[in-house]
Amino acid sequence: MVSISIRQLTKRFGRSTVLHGVSVDIEEGELFFLLGPSGCGKTTLLRHIAGFYEPDEGQILFDDKDVTKLPVHQRGTGMMFQSYALWPHMTVAQNVAFGLEERKRPVAEIHQRVEEALEQVKLGGLGARKIQQLSGGQQQRVALARALVIHPNCLLLDEPLSNLDAKLRIEMRAEIRRICKAYGLTGIYVTHDRDEALSMADRLAIMDKGHIVQVGTPEEVYRNPATPMVAEFIGETNFIEGTVVQESSRPGLFNVETPMGVLRGRPSGKDWVPSARQPVLVSIRPEALSFQRLFDTPNRLPGKITGTTYLGAMVQYEIGLAGGQVVRVLEMNPERVRHVGEAGTELMVAMKDVVILRK
Ligand code: ATP
């Protein structure tokens, strides 16, 4: 187990700066996610931690040891990538043994550790199989066994599940988390799939254009996004433009003038107090909008149903609001389906679910 500290890391490729003074601390035994849109620098940051890149500025510490210039094979990291990079003509055991052979371990030890690693990923007894004789999910497990066999102090995973179908992906999410926790591994996991991050991470960092925009638990980031980009990236949301009127009579809650009337909500983002007449974006998640009457909130939004998608467990609606804007609503466990054109619809939303963001 190891804690990892990234300090003011900057990386340039030619003229373009891909990481801008990135700092983050990852605790030992933590499963930490780097999440962000394509090209934001996630893989580049992970590759620095693995030792494939040296930064132009900044440091990487494993516990208190500076590893910034340490070569890959001396860092003790296990790695698993999107392209599993397995050798198709070799057996499962030969693929898994590679890291140990490279380290020149005795044959008997290699044999035992390979078998152990295969057991860990539930492939015990399949060592003699050829890679081509395995399913995609099994191949993914071989890649994981290969990362684990060296007894790494941390596991680095770069989009490890993106080649799998949806069902296997969900199964492997749980499996990877189970293994990290069972062996006390510090894990750093790169993805642009928010469901993967929300369902697996202890904490996550949202990256954008070479910066870390926010770090927190999945719940913190989902409920208290620091910026509109984070709010949108971490989940579905409805944005409504508005202008702050004033702090309401309830401390910490603000009134915002919008095209569909005044909404009362709470500011999100660290140490920010909105000022009167400040232009803001209001974020309301589809599941926070309710057709039921809610008490203790002044937020009412009259509208008309413009779209309905029935999914059994839930219904997704599009509602045209009085000011002309269309919002998405998610109703769980619906008793009846509302149809397009149905008028007289009124949505309500709790004050805590009206999240005011700095534009
Ligand atoms: P994705 O989700 O698409 O993999 P990412 O967030 O992992 O994206 P990176 O692969 O870290 O993004 O790339 C960040 C930026 O750096 C991109 O603009 C990319 O084109 C650029 N880049 C990455 N590697 C190199 C390289 N070796 N030389 C030049 N530019 C690079």
mmCIF file of C-alpha atoms and ligand atoms in Angstrom:
data_model
loop_
_atom_site.group_PDB
_atom_site.id
_atom_site.type_symbol
_atom_site.label_atom_id
_atom_site.label_comp_id
_atom_site.label_asym_id
_atom_site.label_seq_id
_atom_site.Cartn_x
_atom_site.Cartn_y
_atom_site.Cartn_z
ATOM 1 C CA MET A 1 0.000 0.000 0.000
ATOM 2 C CA VAL A 2 1.256 3.434 -0.864
ATOM 3 C CA SER A 3 0.003 7.009 -0.773
ATOM 4 C CA ILE A 4 0.610 9.074 -3.883
ATOM 5 C CA SER A 5 1.195 12.776 -3.981
ATOM 6 C CA ILE A 6 1.228 14.753 -7.213
ATOM 7 C CA ARG A 7 2.723 18.204 -6.778
ATOM 8 C CA GLN A 8 2.420 21.009 -9.309
ATOM 9 C CA LEU A 9 2.853 18.724 -12.296
ATOM 10 C CA THR A 10 3.234 20.453 -15.643
ATOM 11 C CA LYS A 11 3.712 18.667 -18.962
ATOM 12 C CA ARG A 12 4.223 20.172 -22.399
ATOM 13 C CA PHE A 13 4.218 18.347 -25.701
ATOM 14 C CA GLY A 14 5.935 20.770 -28.091
ATOM 15 C CA ARG A 15 4.056 24.031 -27.754
ATOM 16 C CA SER A 16 0.953 22.673 -26.106
ATOM 17 C CA THR A 17 0.683 22.384 -22.333
ATOM 18 C CA VAL A 18 -1.260 19.230 -21.511
ATOM 19 C CA LEU A 19 -1.044 19.382 -17.692
ATOM 20 C CA HIS A 20 -1.064 22.759 -15.935
ATOM 21 C CA GLY A 21 0.462 22.513 -12.453
ATOM 22 C CA VAL A 22 -1.735 19.604 -11.357
ATOM 23 C CA SER A 23 -1.708 18.753 -7.633
ATOM 24 C CA VAL A 24 -3.598 15.968 -5.894
ATOM 25 C CA ASP A 25 -3.086 13.615 -2.931
ATOM 26 C CA ILE A 26 -4.256 10.019 -3.133
ATOM 27 C CA GLU A 27 -4.506 8.123 0.125
ATOM 28 C CA GLU A 28 -3.176 4.621 0.649
ATOM 29 C CA GLY A 29 -5.697 1.924 -0.121
ATOM 30 C CA GLU A 30 -7.964 4.400 -1.887
ATOM 31 C CA LEU A 31 -9.638 3.707 -5.234
ATOM 32 C CA PHE A 32 -9.223 7.071 -6.916
ATOM 33 C CA PHE A 33 -10.677 8.027 -10.304
ATOM 34 C CA LEU A 34 -9.506 10.511 -12.914
ATOM 35 C CA LEU A 35 -12.595 11.465 -14.867
ATOM 36 C CA GLY A 36 -12.972 13.937 -17.697
ATOM 37 C CA PRO A 37 -13.684 14.460 -21.379
ATOM 38 C CA SER A 38 -11.464 13.110 -24.119
ATOM 39 C CA GLY A 39 -8.143 14.922 -24.361
ATOM 40 C CA CYS A 40 -8.273 16.519 -20.889
ATOM 41 C CA GLY A 41 -4.986 14.889 -19.820
ATOM 42 C CA LYS A 42 -6.105 11.859 -17.752
ATOM 43 C CA THR A 43 -3.907 9.328 -19.519
ATOM 44 C CA THR A 44 -0.959 11.706 -19.548
ATOM 45 C CA LEU A 45 -1.249 12.120 -15.772
ATOM 46 C CA LEU A 46 -1.520 8.344 -15.259
ATOM 47 C CA ARG A 47 1.511 7.771 -17.464
ATOM 48 C CA HIS A 48 3.526 10.133 -15.277
ATOM 49 C CA ILE A 49 2.535 8.116 -12.219
ATOM 50 C CA ALA A 50 3.515 4.884 -14.012
ATOM 51 C CA GLY A 51 6.852 6.387 -15.022
ATOM 52 C CA PHE A 52 6.416 6.505 -18.818
ATOM 53 C CA TYR A 53 6.714 10.303 -18.839
ATOM 54 C CA GLU A 54 8.866 12.761 -16.957
ATOM 55 C CA PRO A 55 7.180 16.085 -16.175
ATOM 56 C CA ASP A 56 8.569 19.464 -17.234
ATOM 57 C CA GLU A 57 7.864 20.714 -13.736
ATOM 58 C CA GLY A 58 6.615 19.224 -10.508
ATOM 59 C CA GLN A 59 7.046 16.069 -8.461
ATOM 60 C CA ILE A 60 5.468 12.702 -7.794
ATOM 61 C CA LEU A 61 5.870 11.132 -4.352
ATOM 62 C CA PHE A 62 5.087 7.528 -3.353
ATOM 63 C CA ASP A 63 4.725 7.836 0.418
ATOM 64 C CA ASP A 64 7.551 10.276 1.118
ATOM 65 C CA LYS A 65 9.797 9.053 -1.656
ATOM 66 C CA ASP A 66 10.326 11.214 -4.728
ATOM 67 C CA VAL A 67 9.799 8.893 -7.731
ATOM 68 C CA THR A 68 9.605 11.604 -10.395
ATOM 69 C CA LYS A 69 12.669 10.273 -12.214
ATOM 70 C CA LEU A 70 12.432 6.614 -11.212
ATOM 71 C CA PRO A 71 12.112 4.179 -14.175
ATOM 72 C CA VAL A 72 8.849 2.278 -14.696
ATOM 73 C CA HIS A 73 10.016 -1.126 -13.427
ATOM 74 C CA GLN A 74 11.335 0.296 -10.153
ATOM 75 C CA ARG A 75 8.027 1.887 -9.099
ATOM 76 C CA GLY A 76 6.180 -1.312 -8.156
ATOM 77 C CA THR A 77 3.023 -0.343 -10.032
ATOM 78 C CA GLY A 78 0.716 -2.859 -11.685
ATOM 79 C CA MET A 79 -0.890 -1.655 -14.886
ATOM 80 C CA MET A 80 -3.974 -2.552 -16.865
ATOM 81 C CA PHE A 81 -4.921 -0.860 -20.106
ATOM 82 C CA GLN A 82 -7.790 -0.635 -22.545
ATOM 83 C CA SER A 83 -6.002 -2.756 -25.132
ATOM 84 C CA TYR A 84 -5.108 -5.648 -22.854
ATOM 85 C CA ALA A 85 -1.817 -6.121 -24.717
ATOM 86 C CA LEU A 86 -1.870 -9.874 -24.160
ATOM 87 C CA TRP A 87 0.162 -12.174 -26.413
ATOM 88 C CA PRO A 88 -2.435 -14.191 -28.299
ATOM 89 C CA HIS A 89 -0.155 -17.130 -29.204
ATOM 90 C CA MET A 90 0.954 -17.679 -25.588
ATOM 91 C CA THR A 91 -0.912 -19.419 -22.790
ATOM 92 C CA VAL A 92 -2.694 -17.632 -19.980
ATOM 93 C CA ALA A 93 0.046 -18.642 -17.519
ATOM 94 C CA GLN A 94 2.829 -17.438 -19.823
ATOM 95 C CA ASN A 95 1.106 -14.081 -20.200
ATOM 96 C CA VAL A 96 0.701 -13.687 -16.454
ATOM 97 C CA ALA A 97 4.265 -14.848 -15.707
ATOM 98 C CA PHE A 98 5.860 -12.172 -17.849
ATOM 99 C CA GLY A 99 6.461 -9.561 -15.133
ATOM 100 C CA LEU A 100 8.034 -12.141 -12.830
ATOM 101 C CA GLU A 101 10.315 -13.539 -15.522
ATOM 102 C CA GLU A 102 11.434 -10.004 -16.246
ATOM 103 C CA ARG A 103 12.312 -9.733 -12.556
ATOM 104 C CA LYS A 104 14.151 -13.062 -12.816
ATOM 105 C CA ARG A 105 12.231 -14.825 -10.048
ATOM 106 C CA PRO A 106 12.873 -18.572 -9.530
ATOM 107 C CA VAL A 107 10.683 -20.906 -11.605
ATOM 108 C CA ALA A 108 8.912 -22.510 -8.635
ATOM 109 C CA GLU A 109 7.985 -19.095 -7.221
ATOM 110 C CA ILE A 110 6.720 -17.922 -10.614
ATOM 111 C CA HIS A 111 4.561 -21.019 -10.904
ATOM 112 C CA GLN A 112 3.023 -20.504 -7.483
ATOM 113 C CA ARG A 113 2.423 -16.768 -7.855
ATOM 114 C CA VAL A 114 0.846 -17.150 -11.305
ATOM 115 C CA GLU A 115 -1.574 -19.723 -9.922
ATOM 116 C CA GLU A 116 -2.364 -17.406 -6.980
ATOM 117 C CA ALA A 117 -3.001 -14.451 -9.277
ATOM 118 C CA LEU A 118 -5.285 -16.547 -11.480
ATOM 119 C CA GLU A 119 -7.215 -17.627 -8.386
ATOM 120 C CA GLN A 120 -7.593 -13.990 -7.343
ATOM 121 C CA VAL A 121 -9.331 -13.163 -10.632
ATOM 122 C CA LYS A 122 -11.350 -16.397 -10.626
ATOM 123 C CA LEU A 123 -9.442 -18.051 -13.474
ATOM 124 C CA GLY A 124 -7.895 -20.812 -11.345
ATOM 125 C CA GLY A 125 -6.993 -23.872 -13.436
ATOM 126 C CA LEU A 126 -7.095 -22.062 -16.786
ATOM 127 C CA GLY A 127 -3.349 -21.396 -16.983
ATOM 128 C CA ALA A 128 -2.761 -23.796 -19.873
ATOM 129 C CA ARG A 129 -5.405 -22.226 -22.138
ATOM 130 C CA LYS A 130 -4.409 -20.125 -25.123
ATOM 131 C CA ILE A 131 -5.525 -16.482 -25.019
ATOM 132 C CA GLN A 132 -7.603 -16.939 -28.201
ATOM 133 C CA GLN A 133 -9.629 -19.593 -26.414
ATOM 134 C CA LEU A 134 -10.923 -17.087 -23.848
ATOM 135 C CA SER A 135 -13.892 -14.718 -23.905
ATOM 136 C CA GLY A 136 -13.346 -10.951 -23.796
ATOM 137 C CA GLY A 137 -14.205 -10.883 -20.107
ATOM 138 C CA GLN A 138 -11.776 -13.684 -19.324
ATOM 139 C CA GLN A 139 -9.029 -11.927 -21.278
ATOM 140 C CA GLN A 140 -9.683 -8.859 -19.159
ATOM 141 C CA ARG A 141 -9.196 -10.990 -16.048
ATOM 142 C CA VAL A 142 -5.883 -12.279 -17.412
ATOM 143 C CA ALA A 143 -4.740 -8.675 -17.864
ATOM 144 C CA LEU A 144 -5.730 -8.006 -14.257
ATOM 145 C CA ALA A 145 -3.894 -11.127 -13.026
ATOM 146 C CA ARG A 146 -0.803 -9.975 -14.915
ATOM 147 C CA ALA A 147 -0.955 -6.635 -13.100
ATOM 148 C CA LEU A 148 -1.476 -8.311 -9.709
ATOM 149 C CA VAL A 149 1.166 -11.023 -9.979
ATOM 150 C CA ILE A 150 4.051 -8.662 -9.239
ATOM 151 C CA HIS A 151 2.415 -7.788 -5.891
ATOM 152 C CA PRO A 152 2.168 -4.122 -6.826
ATOM 153 C CA ASN A 153 1.830 -1.381 -4.237
ATOM 154 C CA CYS A 154 -0.601 0.390 -6.523
ATOM 155 C CA LEU A 155 -2.722 -0.504 -9.517
ATOM 156 C CA LEU A 156 -3.007 1.883 -12.470
ATOM 157 C CA LEU A 157 -5.977 1.299 -14.740
ATOM 158 C CA ASP A 158 -6.581 3.151 -18.013
ATOM 159 C CA GLU A 159 -10.107 2.610 -19.382
ATOM 160 C CA PRO A 160 -9.724 -1.099 -18.612
ATOM 161 C CA LEU A 161 -13.333 -1.992 -19.382
ATOM 162 C CA SER A 162 -14.092 -0.023 -22.520
ATOM 163 C CA ASN A 163 -13.772 -3.049 -24.829
ATOM 164 C CA LEU A 164 -16.339 -5.089 -22.927
ATOM 165 C CA ASP A 165 -20.087 -5.277 -23.462
ATOM 166 C CA ALA A 166 -22.368 -3.542 -20.961
ATOM 167 C CA LYS A 167 -23.162 -6.613 -18.838
ATOM 168 C CA LEU A 168 -19.542 -7.692 -18.459
ATOM 169 C CA ARG A 169 -18.508 -4.143 -17.738
ATOM 170 C CA ILE A 170 -20.804 -3.996 -14.740
ATOM 171 C CA GLU A 171 -19.581 -7.383 -13.509
ATOM 172 C CA MET A 172 -15.922 -6.349 -13.836
ATOM 173 C CA ARG A 173 -16.533 -3.027 -12.049
ATOM 174 C CA ALA A 174 -17.473 -4.914 -8.915
ATOM 175 C CA GLU A 175 -14.646 -7.383 -9.415
ATOM 176 C CA ILE A 176 -11.922 -4.736 -9.733
ATOM 177 C CA ARG A 177 -13.192 -2.905 -6.674
ATOM 178 C CA ARG A 178 -13.360 -6.160 -4.700
ATOM 179 C CA ILE A 179 -9.761 -7.017 -5.556
ATOM 180 C CA CYS A 180 -8.415 -3.545 -4.738
ATOM 181 C CA LYS A 181 -10.144 -3.598 -1.360
ATOM 182 C CA ALA A 182 -9.295 -7.233 -0.549
ATOM 183 C CA TYR A 183 -5.573 -6.621 -1.151
ATOM 184 C CA GLY A 184 -5.476 -3.074 0.198
ATOM 185 C CA LEU A 185 -4.254 -1.735 -3.140
ATOM 186 C CA THR A 186 -4.106 1.945 -3.896
ATOM 187 C CA GLY A 187 -5.835 2.202 -7.276
ATOM 188 C CA ILE A 188 -5.865 5.005 -9.833
ATOM 189 C CA TYR A 189 -8.425 4.525 -12.543
ATOM 190 C CA VAL A 190 -8.839 6.612 -15.685
ATOM 191 C CA THR A 191 -12.202 6.762 -17.412
ATOM 192 C CA HIS A 192 -14.613 9.068 -19.183
ATOM 193 C CA ASP A 193 -17.546 6.896 -18.067
ATOM 194 C CA ARG A 194 -19.279 8.664 -15.193
ATOM 195 C CA ASP A 195 -21.270 5.601 -14.120
ATOM 196 C CA GLU A 196 -18.044 3.678 -13.725
ATOM 197 C CA ALA A 197 -16.578 6.465 -11.596
ATOM 198 C CA LEU A 198 -19.705 7.048 -9.501
ATOM 199 C CA SER A 199 -20.219 3.361 -8.779
ATOM 200 C CA MET A 200 -16.604 2.407 -8.021
ATOM 201 C CA ALA A 201 -14.660 5.394 -6.712
ATOM 202 C CA ASP A 202 -13.831 6.243 -3.124
ATOM 203 C CA ARG A 203 -12.980 9.702 -4.447
ATOM 204 C CA LEU A 204 -12.610 11.160 -7.887
ATOM 205 C CA ALA A 205 -10.993 14.100 -9.638
ATOM 206 C CA ILE A 206 -12.738 15.821 -12.515
ATOM 207 C CA MET A 207 -10.257 17.047 -15.105
ATOM 208 C CA ASP A 208 -10.766 19.631 -17.821
ATOM 209 C CA LYS A 209 -8.180 20.962 -20.275
ATOM 210 C CA GLY A 210 -5.173 19.874 -18.211
ATOM 211 C CA HIS A 211 -6.525 21.110 -14.862
ATOM 212 C CA ILE A 212 -8.129 19.310 -11.945
ATOM 213 C CA VAL A 213 -11.387 21.171 -11.457
ATOM 214 C CA GLN A 214 -12.746 19.325 -8.431
ATOM 215 C CA VAL A 215 -11.859 16.457 -6.092
ATOM 216 C CA GLY A 216 -14.376 14.728 -3.840
ATOM 217 C CA THR A 217 -16.431 11.642 -3.136
ATOM 218 C CA PRO A 218 -18.934 10.712 -5.862
ATOM 219 C CA GLU A 219 -21.746 12.065 -3.705
ATOM 220 C CA GLU A 220 -19.999 15.365 -2.976
ATOM 221 C CA VAL A 221 -19.213 15.986 -6.620
ATOM 222 C CA TYR A 222 -22.688 14.971 -7.825
ATOM 223 C CA ARG A 223 -24.513 17.092 -5.273
ATOM 224 C CA ASN A 224 -22.091 20.014 -4.990
ATOM 225 C CA PRO A 225 -20.442 20.499 -8.373
ATOM 226 C CA ALA A 226 -17.862 23.280 -8.421
ATOM 227 C CA THR A 227 -18.650 24.452 -11.955
ATOM 228 C CA PRO A 228 -21.253 23.985 -14.715
ATOM 229 C CA MET A 229 -18.791 21.703 -16.554
ATOM 230 C CA VAL A 230 -18.593 19.385 -13.531
ATOM 231 C CA ALA A 231 -22.376 19.436 -12.998
ATOM 232 C CA GLU A 232 -22.944 18.348 -16.595
ATOM 233 C CA PHE A 233 -20.112 15.853 -16.781
ATOM 234 C CA ILE A 234 -21.006 13.923 -13.643
ATOM 235 C CA GLY A 235 -24.706 13.488 -14.469
ATOM 236 C CA GLU A 236 -27.707 14.649 -16.466
ATOM 237 C CA THR A 237 -28.872 18.103 -15.553
ATOM 238 C CA ASN A 238 -31.056 21.008 -16.642
ATOM 239 C CA PHE A 239 -29.386 24.408 -16.794
ATOM 240 C CA ILE A 240 -31.465 27.552 -16.445
ATOM 241 C CA GLU A 241 -29.949 30.994 -16.940
ATOM 242 C CA GLY A 242 -30.692 33.524 -14.269
ATOM 243 C CA THR A 243 -29.672 36.556 -12.258
ATOM 244 C CA VAL A 244 -29.292 36.598 -8.502
ATOM 245 C CA VAL A 245 -31.886 38.853 -6.899
ATOM 246 C CA GLN A 246 -30.798 38.695 -3.271
ATOM 247 C CA GLU A 247 -30.209 36.376 -0.350
ATOM 248 C CA SER A 248 -33.594 35.033 0.717
ATOM 249 C CA SER A 249 -35.038 35.316 4.188
ATOM 250 C CA ARG A 250 -33.562 31.819 4.788
ATOM 251 C CA PRO A 251 -29.794 32.168 5.343
ATOM 252 C CA GLY A 252 -27.662 30.462 2.701
ATOM 253 C CA LEU A 253 -30.507 30.367 0.182
ATOM 254 C CA PHE A 254 -30.715 32.819 -2.708
ATOM 255 C CA ASN A 255 -33.471 33.960 -5.029
ATOM 256 C CA VAL A 256 -32.638 33.813 -8.727
ATOM 257 C CA GLU A 257 -34.698 35.555 -11.388
ATOM 258 C CA THR A 258 -35.170 33.236 -14.397
ATOM 259 C CA PRO A 259 -37.360 33.320 -17.536
ATOM 260 C CA MET A 260 -39.775 31.019 -15.680
ATOM 261 C CA GLY A 261 -39.997 33.061 -12.529
ATOM 262 C CA VAL A 262 -37.986 33.324 -9.340
ATOM 263 C CA LEU A 263 -36.298 30.130 -8.103
ATOM 264 C CA ARG A 264 -34.892 29.749 -4.636
ATOM 265 C CA GLY A 265 -31.795 27.585 -4.212
ATOM 266 C CA ARG A 266 -28.368 27.110 -2.711
ATOM 267 C CA PRO A 267 -25.003 28.153 -4.150
ATOM 268 C CA SER A 268 -22.536 25.399 -4.985
ATOM 269 C CA GLY A 269 -18.787 25.745 -5.174
ATOM 270 C CA LYS A 270 -16.249 26.377 -2.493
ATOM 271 C CA ASP A 271 -16.220 29.702 -0.621
ATOM 272 C CA TRP A 272 -18.578 31.421 -3.017
ATOM 273 C CA VAL A 273 -21.318 33.793 -2.001
ATOM 274 C CA PRO A 274 -23.299 35.114 -4.967
ATOM 275 C CA SER A 275 -23.838 38.843 -5.122
ATOM 276 C CA ALA A 276 -26.985 40.693 -6.167
ATOM 277 C CA ARG A 277 -27.438 41.027 -9.956
ATOM 278 C CA GLN A 278 -24.746 38.413 -10.631
ATOM 279 C CA PRO A 279 -25.531 36.283 -13.708
ATOM 280 C CA VAL A 280 -25.598 32.577 -12.742
ATOM 281 C CA LEU A 281 -26.586 29.158 -14.040
ATOM 282 C CA VAL A 282 -29.105 27.157 -12.065
ATOM 283 C CA SER A 283 -28.660 23.372 -12.271
ATOM 284 C CA ILE A 284 -31.588 21.066 -11.519
ATOM 285 C CA ARG A 285 -31.180 17.302 -11.958
ATOM 286 C CA PRO A 286 -34.047 15.514 -13.787
ATOM 287 C CA GLU A 287 -34.766 13.317 -10.750
ATOM 288 C CA ALA A 288 -35.164 16.382 -8.508
ATOM 289 C CA LEU A 289 -38.154 17.699 -10.470
ATOM 290 C CA SER A 290 -41.388 16.304 -9.110
ATOM 291 C CA PHE A 291 -44.980 16.159 -10.278
ATOM 292 C CA GLN A 292 -45.998 15.582 -6.665
ATOM 293 C CA ARG A 293 -46.717 18.428 -4.338
ATOM 294 C CA LEU A 294 -43.642 19.235 -2.265
ATOM 295 C CA PHE A 295 -43.937 21.170 0.946
ATOM 296 C CA ASP A 296 -41.518 23.784 2.226
ATOM 297 C CA THR A 297 -40.486 25.064 -1.197
ATOM 298 C CA PRO A 298 -41.618 28.051 -3.221
ATOM 299 C CA ASN A 299 -40.262 26.538 -6.468
ATOM 300 C CA ARG A 300 -43.113 25.777 -8.870
ATOM 301 C CA LEU A 301 -42.700 25.430 -12.619
ATOM 302 C CA PRO A 302 -45.836 25.233 -14.759
ATOM 303 C CA GLY A 303 -45.441 23.528 -18.122
ATOM 304 C CA LYS A 304 -46.667 21.125 -20.772
ATOM 305 C CA ILE A 305 -45.507 17.598 -21.599
ATOM 306 C CA THR A 306 -43.617 17.613 -24.901
ATOM 307 C CA GLY A 307 -41.970 14.179 -24.779
ATOM 308 C CA THR A 308 -42.511 10.870 -22.995
ATOM 309 C CA THR A 309 -40.273 7.787 -22.883
ATOM 310 C CA TYR A 310 -41.632 4.897 -20.812
ATOM 311 C CA LEU A 311 -38.942 2.574 -19.418
ATOM 312 C CA GLY A 312 -40.922 0.493 -16.945
ATOM 313 C CA ALA A 313 -39.092 1.376 -13.764
ATOM 314 C CA MET A 314 -39.117 5.018 -14.737
ATOM 315 C CA VAL A 315 -40.449 7.516 -17.229
ATOM 316 C CA GLN A 316 -38.361 10.211 -18.873
ATOM 317 C CA TYR A 317 -40.275 13.343 -19.734
ATOM 318 C CA GLU A 318 -39.537 16.495 -21.609
ATOM 319 C CA ILE A 319 -41.512 19.422 -20.317
ATOM 320 C CA GLY A 320 -41.904 22.777 -22.065
ATOM 321 C CA LEU A 321 -41.883 25.388 -19.314
ATOM 322 C CA ALA A 322 -43.721 28.687 -19.290
ATOM 323 C CA GLY A 323 -40.604 30.681 -20.271
ATOM 324 C CA GLY A 324 -40.096 28.486 -23.371
ATOM 325 C CA GLN A 325 -37.306 26.290 -22.037
ATOM 326 C CA VAL A 326 -37.563 22.500 -22.203
ATOM 327 C CA VAL A 327 -36.420 20.502 -19.158
ATOM 328 C CA ARG A 328 -35.942 16.772 -18.640
ATOM 329 C CA VAL A 329 -37.687 15.036 -15.757
ATOM 330 C CA LEU A 330 -37.125 11.525 -14.429
ATOM 331 C CA GLU A 331 -40.012 9.941 -12.558
ATOM 332 C CA MET A 332 -39.260 6.686 -10.754
ATOM 333 C CA ASN A 333 -41.889 4.012 -10.155
ATOM 334 C CA PRO A 334 -44.559 5.847 -12.173
ATOM 335 C CA GLU A 335 -48.175 5.098 -11.357
ATOM 336 C CA ARG A 336 -49.361 6.396 -14.688
ATOM 337 C CA VAL A 337 -47.751 7.736 -17.826
ATOM 338 C CA ARG A 338 -48.440 11.322 -18.739
ATOM 339 C CA HIS A 339 -48.982 11.927 -22.440
ATOM 340 C CA VAL A 340 -47.645 14.532 -24.824
ATOM 341 C CA GLY A 341 -49.819 17.611 -24.925
ATOM 342 C CA GLU A 342 -51.167 17.070 -21.423
ATOM 343 C CA ALA A 343 -51.554 20.556 -20.015
ATOM 344 C CA GLY A 344 -51.906 21.748 -16.461
ATOM 345 C CA THR A 345 -48.653 20.094 -15.423
ATOM 346 C CA GLU A 346 -46.806 21.680 -12.565
ATOM 347 C CA LEU A 347 -43.332 20.668 -11.466
ATOM 348 C CA MET A 348 -41.935 21.344 -8.033
ATOM 349 C CA VAL A 349 -38.380 21.227 -6.809
ATOM 350 C CA ALA A 350 -36.901 21.431 -3.319
ATOM 351 C CA MET A 351 -34.668 24.409 -2.521
ATOM 352 C CA LYS A 352 -31.683 22.154 -1.800
ATOM 353 C CA ASP A 353 -31.996 20.709 -5.321
ATOM 354 C CA VAL A 354 -31.821 24.094 -7.029
ATOM 355 C CA VAL A 355 -28.057 24.418 -7.332
ATOM 356 C CA ILE A 356 -26.744 27.871 -8.175
ATOM 357 C CA LEU A 357 -23.475 27.881 -10.125
ATOM 358 C CA ARG A 358 -21.095 30.656 -11.029
ATOM 359 C CA LYS A 359 -21.118 31.227 -14.800
HETATM 360 P P1 ATP B 1 -8.868 10.124 -23.828
HETATM 361 O O1 ATP B 1 -10.016 9.941 -22.895
HETATM 362 O O2 ATP B 1 -9.308 10.474 -25.215
HETATM 363 O O3 ATP B 1 -7.855 9.027 -23.775
HETATM 364 P P2 ATP B 1 -7.194 11.803 -22.114
HETATM 365 O O4 ATP B 1 -7.901 12.703 -21.178
HETATM 366 O O5 ATP B 1 -6.611 10.563 -21.568
HETATM 367 O O6 ATP B 1 -8.121 11.482 -23.339
HETATM 368 P P3 ATP B 1 -4.513 12.413 -22.970
HETATM 369 O O7 ATP B 1 -4.308 11.134 -23.735
HETATM 370 O O8 ATP B 1 -3.836 12.561 -21.674
HETATM 371 O O9 ATP B 1 -6.063 12.691 -22.782
HETATM 372 O O10 ATP B 1 -4.107 13.607 -23.927
HETATM 373 C C1 ATP B 1 -4.141 14.965 -23.529
HETATM 374 C C2 ATP B 1 -3.698 15.848 -24.674
HETATM 375 O O11 ATP B 1 -2.314 15.626 -24.932
HETATM 376 C C3 ATP B 1 -4.411 15.566 -25.983
HETATM 377 O O12 ATP B 1 -4.639 16.789 -26.621
HETATM 378 C C4 ATP B 1 -3.416 14.719 -26.750
HETATM 379 O O13 ATP B 1 -3.577 14.920 -28.137
HETATM 380 C C5 ATP B 1 -2.082 15.252 -26.265
HETATM 381 N N1 ATP B 1 -1.025 14.226 -26.257
HETATM 382 C C6 ATP B 1 -1.043 13.067 -25.548
HETATM 383 N N2 ATP B 1 0.093 12.371 -25.734
HETATM 384 C C7 ATP B 1 0.855 13.096 -26.583
HETATM 385 C C8 ATP B 1 2.152 12.913 -27.156
HETATM 386 N N3 ATP B 1 2.895 11.834 -26.880
HETATM 387 N N4 ATP B 1 2.610 13.892 -27.982
HETATM 388 C C9 ATP B 1 1.869 14.982 -28.248
HETATM 389 N N5 ATP B 1 0.651 15.220 -27.739
HETATM 390 C C10 ATP B 1 0.139 14.298 -26.915
#
